[in-house]
Amino acid sequence: MKSFDWKRNEVLVFAVIVAFCVVAAFSDPNFLSIPTLTDLMRNSIVLGIFAVGAMVVLVSGGIDVSFTAVAAFAMYATTVMLRDLAPDMPWPLAFAIATSIGAALGSINGFLIAICGLPTLIVTLGTLSVFRGFLLTFIGTLQISNLPPGMRDFSRWMMIRGTNSDGSFYSLPWAFMALVIIAAATWVILNRTMLGRAIYAIGGAPESARRIGINVRRTQFFIYVFVGALAGLAGIIHASMARISNPFDLVGLELSVIAAVVLGGARLTGGVGTLTGTFLGVALIVLVRNSLIVIGIPSTWQSVTIGVLILLGTGLPAWQAKRAEARAA
Amino acid sequence: MINRILHSTEGRLAAITLGVFVAMAILVPDRFLSPANLTSMAFQFPEFAILALAVSVAMLTGGIDLSVVGVANLSSVIAALFMSHFAGDGQGAGLLIAAALLSLSIGLTAGLFNGLLVAKFGLPPILATLGSGLVFAGLAIAMTGGSAVMGLPPAVAWVGNGTLLGIPVPLVILAILAAGVGWALKYTAFGQKTRMFGANPLAARYAAMGTERVLLKVYGLCGMLSAVAGLIVMSRANSAKADYGSSYVLLAVLIAVLGGVNPYGGYGRIIGVVLAVLSMQFLSSGLNLLQVTNFAREMIWGILLIAVMLINLVSFRSKP
Amino acid sequence: DSHSKQLATVVKIDGIAWFDRMRQGVDEWAAETGNNAYLVGPAQADPQQQVALIEDMIAQGVDALLVVPMSPEAIEPVLGRAMEAGITVITHEAASQQNTLYDIEAFKNEDFGANLMDRMAACMGEEGEYAVFVGSLGSQTHNQWVDGAIARQMEAYPNMTMVGDKNETADDQQQAYAKAQEVLRAYPNIKGLQGSASTDVAGIGLAIEERGMEADTCVFGTSLPSIAGQYMETGAVDGIGFWDPKIAGIAMNQVAMMIMHGEEITDGMDLGLEGYEAVTLEDKVITGKAFVDVDASNMAEYNF
Amino acid sequence: MPTDTQPAPLVTLEAVTKRYAAITALDNVDLTIRAGEAIGLAGENGSGKSTLIKVLVGVEHESGGRIMFDGEPQSRLTPTAATAAGVQVIFQDFSLFPNLTVAENITMTAERATGTVLVRNARARARATEVLNRVGVKLDLDARVERLPVAHKQLVAICRALAADARLIIMDEPTTALTEREVARLLDLIRTLKADGVAVLFVSHKLGEVLEVCETVVVLRNGAKVAEGPATDFDSASLTRAMTGRNVASEPPAPLDPTAPTLLKVEGLVRDGAFEDVSLSLRAGEVLGVAGILGSGRTALAKALFGLARPDRGRVSLDGQDIPLGDPIAAAAAGIGYVPEDRLTEGLFLEQSIAHNIAIGRFDAHAKNGVINLGNLWGEAADWLKRLSVKTPDATAAVRSLSGGNQQRVVLARWMARQPRVLILNGPTVGVDVGSKAEIHGIMADLAASGLGVIVISDDLPELLATCHSILVMKGGRITEVVPGGAGVTEADLSHKLAS
Ligand SMILES: Nc1ncnc2c1ncn2[C@@H]1O[C@H](COP(=O)(O)OP(=O)(O)OP(=O)(O)O)[C@@H](O)[C@H]1O
Ligand SMILES: Nc1ncnc2c1ncn2[C@@H]1O[C@H](COP(=O)(O)OP(=O)(O)OP(=O)(O)O)[C@@H](O)[C@H]1O
Ligand SMILES: [Mg+2]
Ligand SMILES: [Mg+2]
């Protein structure tokens, strides 16, 4: 039987979330309410999809910092295409286009990493600049706030709707379902297929994987295409929900996303990472970013708070691991 | 001979840098080679070159320092607050030296804090410095409410805008720092240990090398270099602010990698970093003269980075 | 020919609607006057990149530099060098700039903020809680608008109270949205929200729409019809104010040209541009009366 | 014998050659392996054994010659094709996945071979349990492999090969981390496999094992096959001669001077969960062995002495001076050196030069105010290379380019350059060929003769008996007995003391 390991990152992050909520609930009794929950869930959609992708890459022993540029590219290129060529396109088709653009850009990463064998950090650092530069130079820089109707429809399509005691609404869009579906699909791939085993295997020991006949290159290629597709989808969902397609958006989030994933227990050295941990990490980051006012931290201290949180969240487990290692030595 | 040069990473990079320079000189001959442009370039690159130097040193140990800009701004904000507080007393140069020492010690403290996180608490450097960078920048915001600190004594302007024997002071500072760091990495026990630690941290521990001390020194050095960059930025902006140069973090990483520093540790030469900075600056200024949009510049940097990696790859493979 | 001058307009950041509108003005003016005038801006909103860009422009030997500073303090030294090199330097949105010949302001910032407050107070029935948003705590103009608004409220609307600090949105719509959600949760009775960055009201408007609070709240701020239009349609945003960056761009180039031709700028002068018919001159600051009040009723008149 | 009725051999290599740039790792090797046959592959370090295996399973591709499975020529063999043909390998470095569980590791290859897309957990676990029982070890199926001790990792690697329905199992030094008991078990298992018609290619430096279990022995030297014949034609000495081309004799340790002063004194050292109440003393010139079965706490003790782990209680003193515990730098400064178990990850800076690998501990010594006198530093390194006769043309070459025996000498040189008083060697000859092994034993004897105290931890009982003045027997973290080395006790006696 698997025994429960109390020292896992997941447990720690969960404890921090609970502690944060308790403090917030004390300083504002309205904090523990359905609108807070739906706000947090809504704000987790795009970050969550990014985080799933980042986690898969980390598990495979790589790192991807270009996914935000892929998302911005896919999002903006699709919006421009829709606006100029097919304004009445239904949203599923638009989403498919954005996802394919993401996958195509991901395949460029995949080619450089899997086929040419270049280091992942360097490649994605480079493609981050290239994708963003290409987007802003050749596709456009102006934000589009009159989104095509298809995308607007999608953002207004609510899964849950309700009225609060004070008469205001709360709602959760169907876009949240995208996150749920992606999480489920990724869970199946990682935990129930041989492909997932291969991803963990190449993250743990690439040479061993090669020796037992795992096609390391093909697996890596798949991963970067998959992550690109996820990023493309996240991009278009982001634009739909924000009702604006801004090519400057998203880029700059990449390190926070990776921090959230590592907070959730994924290892930067590869081979280890879970979806539960990833979502807990995302939840924590979203919670803190959106609730500092509630617990009375002035915005001048926001940056310090998030920094300290990242340090504590990664520091405590790292320190524990270091001590455990010293004990086992 | 040419073959020999092209067989080393730095040799190829030198060829590329020269190529960029020649290309720009041909495309916009009168303006690119004009003294005004050459001086302008010489004033521009030292600040991010010094940050790239700091990132490179951290990368040698297999780590990274993403907090360089945060440290630079925190130390310059504190130095500026200090100077604006005492500026009335009129002792320009003396005050400047005191402020410089103050900012260096802030840089050192911040760097040692990073070192402590990495060495003692075992945080992955990328996250330790990401988090601490936010903390440093945040402290600078909290101290200033986010606005710029002004009212610096006139002597400050000399650091970023003055010349020494006709050479821009920032360039002189960069030259001294690059030479110093390059020399230290090669000829001092600290430098050799840094490299060896980067090559295999576990073996370094088993060889009874003081790994924690090395890391503390490395990040302390990064912090001090960042503080120097902060001083130059402060002088060039004649003010200090929490968000100056925020786009320089990834640029510094890009330059270090382009300069041939192995992000996984153990290999890297300062000359490579210097060449990478030069090629970036030539490209950047040249493209500005050609009125190419700044977005295209970003794209070209990315392409340059990947191209250099691919060239390295091809020439490694084709070795006999 | 010898009459044609090279004038570089250097803006905070390239590619956004605001400065694209300004570019239109610069390009039109260039075509009209036959000068080589153009607009450039850094790819990222970073004062140091703007400094580098200005360095390059100086090295190119432009005749005039027209700058919309990201951070006026940060570019003091480089503008000083430009002036030493004999370049005609004009700034915009930087009333405190030292190293400039003239700074052009579309209006007095405090007045603009007070005007927004007046409109918001009228909408709120002069009572209730309100919150303010700025793009960054370090931005001088945003703070002047907001301070002007708060001062106006203090003196004229005693039944209104500001809740929380100035909320910082990093000039990012997504952040404004998240901040607005948070404010709405923390202060469920809030009635007024005032934005400063052009994206602030859009982010706030989205949060308001999602909660169905269009009718209960009054949202005002600086923005453009192209950004805030869809929220004004639904009533989530009640009104915006702005000045036309196109005219501001022309004004800068025009003033620079006048100076290079030896003309003098005087108090009460007519620049021949809408909103700048009778400018005031105070020290180096040229101030017009160029603010535009827009709400759902007249937004169709502005296509940018 | 009517050849036409006999099936084609399982595997045939014809004139296989493998070149790495300038190095010819395999030179025209012919080899035939038939069902139910165990072939011993012997050769010094770097003679090409591992390369032969890699070529045979498609991890590397031959530069010339032909490989046939069941008489079918294989062009550009891949690991998948080799697995499909029933070839399984236990790699020298185990090639496990540290981040996966024991069960996942054991069944990974077998499951892949079934071509399944989905993971079948229940089936896989049943399979893993079955194989573990067959090998006779108890391991937690859900433990991550990275947390296992080396020996357990090796057992997992063995189980992985057995889990797939193999027709040929290649074992590249499968017993290096195993104790006598487990080795005996493995050899039994090989006999059973043979009886079931499975062929085994067995690579080992432990010649006794090779001769015990294999019917045919093949010897490689410098990539070429230099001898082949029935195991009964060889004995330890003749096999050694075939491998090295010369005779290697082991000498007993020089007698210990009874008046030699005590160097190292350990009193009541305790580390909870690892070892209990360890006391020992080591005299100048003494070689002290430590023997014990897997997990008996030998490595933990060695690391504690060297400061890599902090003991909970107890004292360690050198020349009567207490040494601060848990601080390797203090330990090294006091004169204790440690040559670790795993050369590749703990010992060497693989991509760095040989000279750097030797000089690592000497930077400070050659520095004045932090500035190194590089001439002296490299001169000293070159001197040590010569003194330990490391075979390399170029001290600036990466240490990766050296063979195992020479790499081990580099690690030894690193410590000798620091002139330690006490040197702790953990598995000093693991994966080292017979020739180099004898030379390393010679170096150990010289060290002792020059007045050092040497502590040797080893699973190789003959090695301990041949080199040590006395041997500590560790069981369950305690020293249970001290036996004399040399001819004082036999290998069988010692083995019995450990296992009982
Ligand atoms: N990838 C490689 N590149 C270059 N040379 C190699 C490579 N792999 C092995 N060699 C060389 O090929 C030769 C044979 O190595 P191999 O590993 O097969 O020896 P071995 O007999 O298995 O030795 P050991 O007993 O140490 O395991 C050695 O000289 C080695 O240095
Ligand atoms: N029966 C056991 N099973 C697994 N681990 C054990 C067992 N007994 C002790 N250990 C742990 O294993 C660790 C490793 O022991 P250690 O490596 O010192 O043994 P060893 O005899 O030196 O083994 P080897 O030399 O084969 O590596 C110790 O820290 C101890 O906590
Ligand atoms: Mg081998
Ligand atoms: Mg051990």
Coordinates of N, CA, C and O in Angstrom, one line a residue, chain D residues 104-216:
Chain D
E104 N 7.4 -0.3 -11.7 CA 7.4 0.3 -13.1 C 8.7 0.0 -13.8 O 8.8 -0.3 -15.0
N105 N 9.8 0.1 -13.1 CA 11.1 -0.2 -13.7 C 11.2 -1.7 -14.1 O 11.6 -1.9 -15.2
I106 N 10.7 -2.6 -13.3 CA 10.9 -4.0 -13.6 C 10.1 -4.3 -14.9 O 10.5 -5.1 -15.7
T107 N 8.9 -3.7 -15.0 CA 8.0 -4.2 -16.0 C 8.0 -3.3 -17.3 O 7.4 -3.6 -18.3
M108 N 8.8 -2.2 -17.2 CA 8.8 -1.3 -18.3 C 9.1 -1.9 -19.7 O 8.4 -1.8 -20.6
T109 N 10.2 -2.7 -19.7 CA 10.6 -3.3 -21.0 C 9.6 -4.3 -21.5 O 9.2 -4.4 -22.6
A110 N 9.2 -5.2 -20.5 CA 8.3 -6.2 -20.9 C 7.0 -5.7 -21.4 O 6.4 -6.1 -22.4
E111 N 6.4 -4.6 -20.7 CA 5.2 -4.1 -21.1 C 5.3 -3.4 -22.5 O 4.4 -3.5 -23.4
R112 N 6.4 -2.7 -22.7 CA 6.6 -2.1 -24.1 C 6.6 -3.2 -25.1 O 6.1 -3.0 -26.2
A113 N 7.2 -4.3 -24.8 CA 7.3 -5.4 -25.8 C 6.0 -5.9 -26.2 O 5.8 -6.4 -27.3
T114 N 5.0 -5.8 -25.3 CA 3.6 -6.3 -25.7 C 3.0 -5.4 -26.7 O 1.9 -5.7 -27.2
G115 N 3.6 -4.2 -26.8 CA 3.0 -3.2 -27.8 C 1.7 -2.5 -27.3 O 1.0 -1.9 -28.0
T116 N 1.5 -2.7 -26.0 CA 0.3 -2.0 -25.4 C 0.4 -0.5 -25.4 O 1.5 0.0 -25.3
V117 N -0.7 0.2 -25.6 CA -0.7 1.6 -25.6 C -1.0 2.1 -24.2 O -0.4 3.0 -23.7
L118 N -1.9 1.3 -23.5 CA -2.3 1.7 -22.2 C -1.5 1.0 -21.1 O -1.0 -0.1 -21.4
V119 N -1.3 1.6 -20.0 CA -0.6 1.0 -18.9 C -1.5 0.0 -18.2 O -2.7 0.3 -17.9
R120 N -1.1 -1.3 -18.0 CA -1.9 -2.2 -17.3 C -1.3 -2.5 -15.9 O -0.4 -3.3 -15.8
N121 N -1.7 -1.7 -15.0 CA -1.1 -1.7 -13.7 C -1.1 -3.1 -13.0 O -0.1 -3.6 -12.5
A122 N -2.3 -3.7 -13.0 CA -2.5 -4.9 -12.2 C -1.6 -6.0 -12.8 O -0.9 -6.7 -12.1
R123 N -1.7 -6.1 -14.1 CA -0.8 -7.1 -14.8 C 0.6 -6.9 -14.5 O 1.4 -7.8 -14.2
A124 N 1.0 -5.6 -14.6 CA 2.4 -5.3 -14.4 C 2.9 -5.6 -12.9 O 4.0 -6.2 -12.7
R125 N 2.1 -5.3 -12.0 CA 2.5 -5.6 -10.6 C 2.6 -7.0 -10.3 O 3.5 -7.5 -9.6
A126 N 1.6 -7.8 -10.9 CA 1.7 -9.2 -10.7 C 3.0 -9.8 -11.2 O 3.7 -10.6 -10.6
R127 N 3.4 -9.3 -12.4 CA 4.6 -9.7 -13.1 C 5.8 -9.4 -12.2 O 6.7 -10.2 -12.0
A128 N 5.8 -8.2 -11.7 CA 7.0 -7.7 -10.9 C 7.1 -8.6 -9.7 O 8.2 -9.0 -9.3
T129 N 6.0 -8.8 -9.0 CA 6.0 -9.6 -7.8 C 6.6 -11.0 -8.1 O 7.5 -11.5 -7.4
E130 N 6.1 -11.6 -9.2 CA 6.6 -12.9 -9.6 C 8.1 -13.0 -9.8 O 8.8 -13.8 -9.3
V131 N 8.6 -11.9 -10.5 CA 10.0 -11.9 -10.8 C 10.8 -11.7 -9.5 O 11.9 -12.4 -9.3
L132 N 10.4 -10.8 -8.7 CA 11.1 -10.6 -7.4 C 11.2 -11.9 -6.6 O 12.2 -12.2 -6.1
N133 N 10.1 -12.6 -6.6 CA 10.1 -13.9 -5.9 C 11.1 -14.9 -6.5 O 11.8 -15.6 -5.8
R134 N 11.1 -14.9 -7.8 CA 12.0 -15.8 -8.5 C 13.5 -15.5 -8.1 O 14.3 -16.4 -7.9
V135 N 13.8 -14.2 -8.0 CA 15.2 -13.8 -7.6 C 15.4 -13.9 -6.1 O 16.5 -14.0 -5.6
G136 N 14.2 -14.0 -5.4 CA 14.3 -14.2 -4.0 C 14.7 -12.9 -3.2 O 15.4 -13.0 -2.2
V137 N 14.2 -11.8 -3.6 CA 14.4 -10.5 -2.8 C 13.0 -9.9 -2.5 O 12.1 -10.1 -3.3
K138 N 13.0 -9.2 -1.4 CA 11.8 -8.6 -1.0 C 12.0 -7.1 -1.2 O 12.9 -6.5 -0.5
L139 N 11.3 -6.4 -2.1 CA 11.4 -5.0 -2.3 C 10.0 -4.4 -2.3 O 9.1 -5.0 -2.8
D140 N 9.9 -3.2 -1.8 CA 8.7 -2.5 -1.9 C 8.4 -2.1 -3.3 O 9.2 -1.3 -3.9
L141 N 7.3 -2.6 -3.9 CA 7.0 -2.3 -5.3 C 6.8 -0.9 -5.6 O 7.0 -0.4 -6.7
D142 N 6.4 -0.1 -4.6 CA 6.1 1.3 -4.9 C 7.2 2.3 -4.5 O 7.1 3.5 -4.5
A143 N 8.4 1.7 -4.0 CA 9.5 2.6 -3.7 C 10.1 3.1 -4.9 O 10.2 2.5 -5.9
R144 N 10.5 4.4 -4.9 CA 11.2 5.0 -6.0 C 12.6 4.4 -6.0 O 13.2 4.4 -5.0
V145 N 13.0 4.1 -7.2 CA 14.4 3.4 -7.3 C 15.5 4.3 -6.8 O 16.5 3.9 -6.3
E146 N 15.3 5.7 -7.0 CA 16.4 6.6 -6.5 C 16.7 6.4 -5.0 O 17.7 6.8 -4.6
R147 N 15.7 5.9 -4.3 CA 15.9 5.8 -2.8 C 16.5 4.5 -2.4 O 16.8 4.3 -1.2
L148 N 16.7 3.6 -3.4 CA 17.2 2.3 -3.0 C 18.8 2.3 -2.9 O 19.4 3.1 -3.6
P149 N 19.3 1.5 -2.1 CA 20.8 1.3 -2.1 C 21.2 0.7 -3.4 O 20.4 0.1 -4.1
V150 N 22.5 0.9 -3.7 CA 23.0 0.5 -4.9 C 22.7 -1.0 -5.2 O 22.3 -1.4 -6.3
A151 N 22.9 -1.8 -4.2 CA 22.7 -3.3 -4.5 C 21.2 -3.6 -4.9 O 21.0 -4.4 -5.8
H152 N 20.3 -2.9 -4.3 CA 18.9 -3.1 -4.6 C 18.6 -2.6 -6.0 O 17.9 -3.3 -6.8
K153 N 19.3 -1.6 -6.4 CA 19.2 -1.1 -7.8 C 19.6 -2.2 -8.8 O 19.0 -2.5 -9.8
Q154 N 20.7 -2.8 -8.4 CA 21.3 -3.8 -9.3 C 20.3 -5.0 -9.4 O 20.0 -5.6 -10.5
L155 N 19.7 -5.3 -8.3 CA 18.7 -6.4 -8.3 C 17.5 -6.0 -9.2 O 16.9 -6.9 -9.9
V156 N 17.1 -4.8 -9.1 CA 16.0 -4.3 -9.9 C 16.3 -4.5 -11.4 O 15.5 -4.9 -12.2
A157 N 17.6 -4.1 -11.7 CA 18.0 -4.2 -13.1 C 18.0 -5.7 -13.6 O 17.5 -6.0 -14.7
I158 N 18.4 -6.6 -12.7 CA 18.3 -8.0 -13.0 C 16.9 -8.4 -13.2 O 16.5 -9.1 -14.2
C159 N 16.0 -8.0 -12.3 CA 14.6 -8.4 -12.4 C 14.0 -7.9 -13.7 O 13.2 -8.5 -14.3
R160 N 14.4 -6.7 -14.1 CA 13.8 -6.1 -15.3 C 14.1 -7.0 -16.5 O 13.3 -7.2 -17.4
A161 N 15.4 -7.5 -16.6 CA 15.8 -8.3 -17.7 C 15.0 -9.6 -17.6 O 14.6 -10.2 -18.7
L162 N 14.8 -10.2 -16.4 CA 14.1 -11.4 -16.3 C 12.6 -11.3 -16.6 O 11.9 -12.3 -17.1
A163 N 12.0 -10.1 -16.4 CA 10.6 -9.9 -16.6 C 10.2 -10.1 -18.0 O 9.0 -10.5 -18.3
A164 N 11.0 -9.6 -18.9 CA 10.7 -9.8 -20.3 C 11.0 -11.3 -20.7 O 11.9 -11.9 -20.1
D165 N 10.3 -11.8 -21.6 CA 10.5 -13.2 -22.0 C 11.7 -13.2 -22.9 O 11.7 -13.2 -24.1
A166 N 12.9 -13.3 -22.2 CA 14.1 -13.2 -23.0 C 14.6 -14.6 -23.5 O 14.3 -15.6 -22.9
R167 N 15.3 -14.6 -24.6 CA 15.9 -15.8 -25.1 C 17.4 -15.6 -24.9 O 18.1 -16.6 -24.8
L168 N 17.9 -14.4 -24.8 CA 19.3 -14.2 -24.4 C 19.3 -13.0 -23.4 O 18.8 -12.0 -23.6
I169 N 20.0 -13.3 -22.3 CA 20.1 -12.2 -21.3 C 21.6 -11.9 -21.2 O 22.5 -12.8 -21.0
I170 N 21.9 -10.6 -21.5 CA 23.3 -10.2 -21.4 C 23.5 -9.5 -20.1 O 22.7 -8.6 -19.7
M171 N 24.5 -9.9 -19.3 CA 24.7 -9.3 -18.0 C 26.1 -8.7 -18.0 O 27.1 -9.4 -18.0
D172 N 26.1 -7.3 -18.0 CA 27.3 -6.6 -18.0 C 27.7 -6.3 -16.5 O 27.1 -5.4 -15.9
E173 N 28.6 -7.1 -16.0 CA 29.0 -7.0 -14.6 C 27.8 -6.8 -13.6 O 27.7 -5.8 -13.0
P174 N 27.0 -7.9 -13.6 CA 25.8 -7.8 -12.8 C 26.0 -8.0 -11.3 O 25.1 -7.8 -10.5
T175 N 27.2 -8.3 -10.8 CA 27.4 -8.6 -9.4 C 28.2 -7.6 -8.6 O 28.5 -7.8 -7.5
T176 N 28.6 -6.5 -9.3 CA 29.5 -5.6 -8.6 C 29.0 -5.1 -7.3 O 29.7 -4.8 -6.3
A177 N 27.7 -4.9 -7.1 CA 27.1 -4.3 -5.9 C 26.5 -5.4 -5.0 O 26.0 -5.1 -3.9
L178 N 26.6 -6.6 -5.4 CA 25.9 -7.7 -4.7 C 26.9 -8.3 -3.7 O 28.1 -8.4 -3.9
T179 N 26.3 -8.8 -2.6 CA 27.1 -9.6 -1.7 C 27.1 -11.0 -2.1 O 26.4 -11.5 -2.9
E180 N 28.0 -11.8 -1.4 CA 28.2 -13.2 -1.8 C 26.9 -14.0 -1.9 O 26.7 -14.7 -2.9
R181 N 26.1 -13.8 -0.9 CA 24.8 -14.5 -0.9 C 24.0 -14.3 -2.2 O 23.5 -15.2 -2.8
E182 N 23.9 -13.0 -2.5 CA 23.1 -12.6 -3.7 C 23.7 -13.1 -4.9 O 23.1 -13.4 -5.9
V183 N 25.1 -13.1 -4.9 CA 25.8 -13.6 -6.1 C 25.5 -15.0 -6.3 O 25.1 -15.5 -7.4
A184 N 25.5 -15.8 -5.2 CA 25.2 -17.2 -5.3 C 23.9 -17.4 -5.9 O 23.6 -18.3 -6.7
R185 N 22.9 -16.6 -5.4 CA 21.5 -16.7 -5.9 C 21.4 -16.5 -7.4 O 20.7 -17.2 -8.1
L186 N 22.2 -15.5 -7.8 CA 22.1 -15.1 -9.2 C 22.7 -16.2 -10.1 O 22.2 -16.6 -11.1
L187 N 23.8 -16.8 -9.6 CA 24.4 -17.8 -10.4 C 23.5 -19.0 -10.5 O 23.4 -19.7 -11.5
D188 N 22.8 -19.3 -9.4 CA 21.8 -20.4 -9.4 C 20.7 -20.1 -10.5 O 20.3 -21.0 -11.2
L189 N 20.3 -18.8 -10.5 CA 19.3 -18.4 -11.4 C 19.7 -18.6 -12.8 O 19.0 -19.0 -13.7
I190 N 21.0 -18.3 -13.1 CA 21.5 -18.5 -14.4 C 21.5 -19.9 -14.8 O 21.1 -20.3 -16.0
R191 N 21.7 -20.8 -13.9 CA 21.7 -22.2 -14.2 C 20.3 -22.6 -14.6 O 20.0 -23.4 -15.5
T192 N 19.3 -22.1 -13.8 CA 17.9 -22.4 -14.1 C 17.5 -21.9 -15.5 O 16.9 -22.6 -16.3
L193 N 18.0 -20.7 -15.8 CA 17.7 -20.1 -17.1 C 18.2 -20.9 -18.2 O 17.5 -21.2 -19.2
K194 N 19.4 -21.4 -18.0 CA 20.1 -22.2 -19.1 C 19.2 -23.5 -19.3 O 19.0 -23.9 -20.4
A195 N 18.8 -24.0 -18.2 CA 18.0 -25.3 -18.3 C 16.7 -25.0 -19.1 O 16.2 -25.8 -19.8
D196 N 16.2 -23.8 -19.0 CA 15.0 -23.4 -19.7 C 15.3 -23.0 -21.1 O 14.4 -22.5 -21.9
G197 N 16.5 -23.1 -21.5 CA 16.9 -22.8 -22.9 C 17.2 -21.4 -23.2 O 17.4 -21.0 -24.3
V198 N 17.4 -20.6 -22.1 CA 17.8 -19.2 -22.3 C 19.3 -19.1 -22.3 O 20.0 -19.8 -21.5
A199 N 19.8 -18.3 -23.3 CA 21.2 -18.1 -23.3 C 21.6 -16.9 -22.5 O 20.9 -16.0 -22.3
V200 N 22.9 -17.0 -22.0 CA 23.4 -15.9 -21.1 C 24.7 -15.5 -21.6 O 25.6 -16.3 -21.9
L201 N 24.9 -14.2 -21.7 CA 26.2 -13.7 -22.0 C 26.7 -12.9 -20.7 O 26.1 -11.9 -20.3
F202 N 27.7 -13.4 -20.1 CA 28.0 -13.0 -18.7 C 29.4 -12.3 -18.7 O 30.4 -12.9 -19.1
V203 N 29.3 -11.0 -18.4 CA 30.5 -10.2 -18.3 C 30.9 -10.0 -16.9 O 30.0 -9.5 -16.1
S204 N 32.1 -10.3 -16.5 CA 32.4 -10.0 -15.1 C 33.9 -9.9 -14.9 O 34.7 -10.6 -15.6
H205 N 34.3 -9.1 -14.0 CA 35.7 -9.1 -13.6 C 36.1 -10.1 -12.6 O 37.2 -10.4 -12.3
K206 N 35.0 -10.7 -12.0 CA 35.2 -11.7 -10.9 C 35.4 -13.0 -11.6 O 34.4 -13.7 -12.0
L207 N 36.6 -13.4 -11.9 CA 36.9 -14.5 -12.7 C 36.3 -15.8 -12.2 O 35.9 -16.7 -12.9
G208 N 36.3 -15.9 -10.9 CA 35.7 -17.1 -10.2 C 34.3 -17.3 -10.7 O 33.9 -18.4 -11.1
E209 N 33.5 -16.3 -10.7 CA 32.1 -16.3 -11.2 C 32.0 -16.8 -12.6 O 31.2 -17.6 -13.0
V210 N 32.9 -16.2 -13.4 CA 32.8 -16.5 -14.9 C 33.1 -18.0 -15.0 O 32.3 -18.7 -15.7
L211 N 34.1 -18.5 -14.4 CA 34.5 -19.9 -14.6 C 33.4 -20.8 -14.0 O 33.2 -21.9 -14.5
E212 N 32.7 -20.3 -12.9 CA 31.8 -21.2 -12.2 C 30.5 -21.4 -13.1 O 30.0 -22.5 -13.1
V213 N 30.1 -20.4 -13.8 CA 28.8 -20.5 -14.4 C 28.8 -20.7 -15.9 O 27.8 -21.1 -16.5
C214 N 29.9 -20.4 -16.6 CA 29.9 -20.4 -18.0 C 30.5 -21.7 -18.6 O 31.5 -22.2 -18.0
E215 N 30.0 -22.1 -19.7 CA 30.7 -23.3 -20.4 C 31.7 -22.8 -21.4 O 32.7 -23.5 -21.6
T216 N 31.5 -21.6 -21.9 CA 32.5 -21.1 -22.9 C 33.0 -19.7 -22.4 O 32.3 -19.0 -21.8

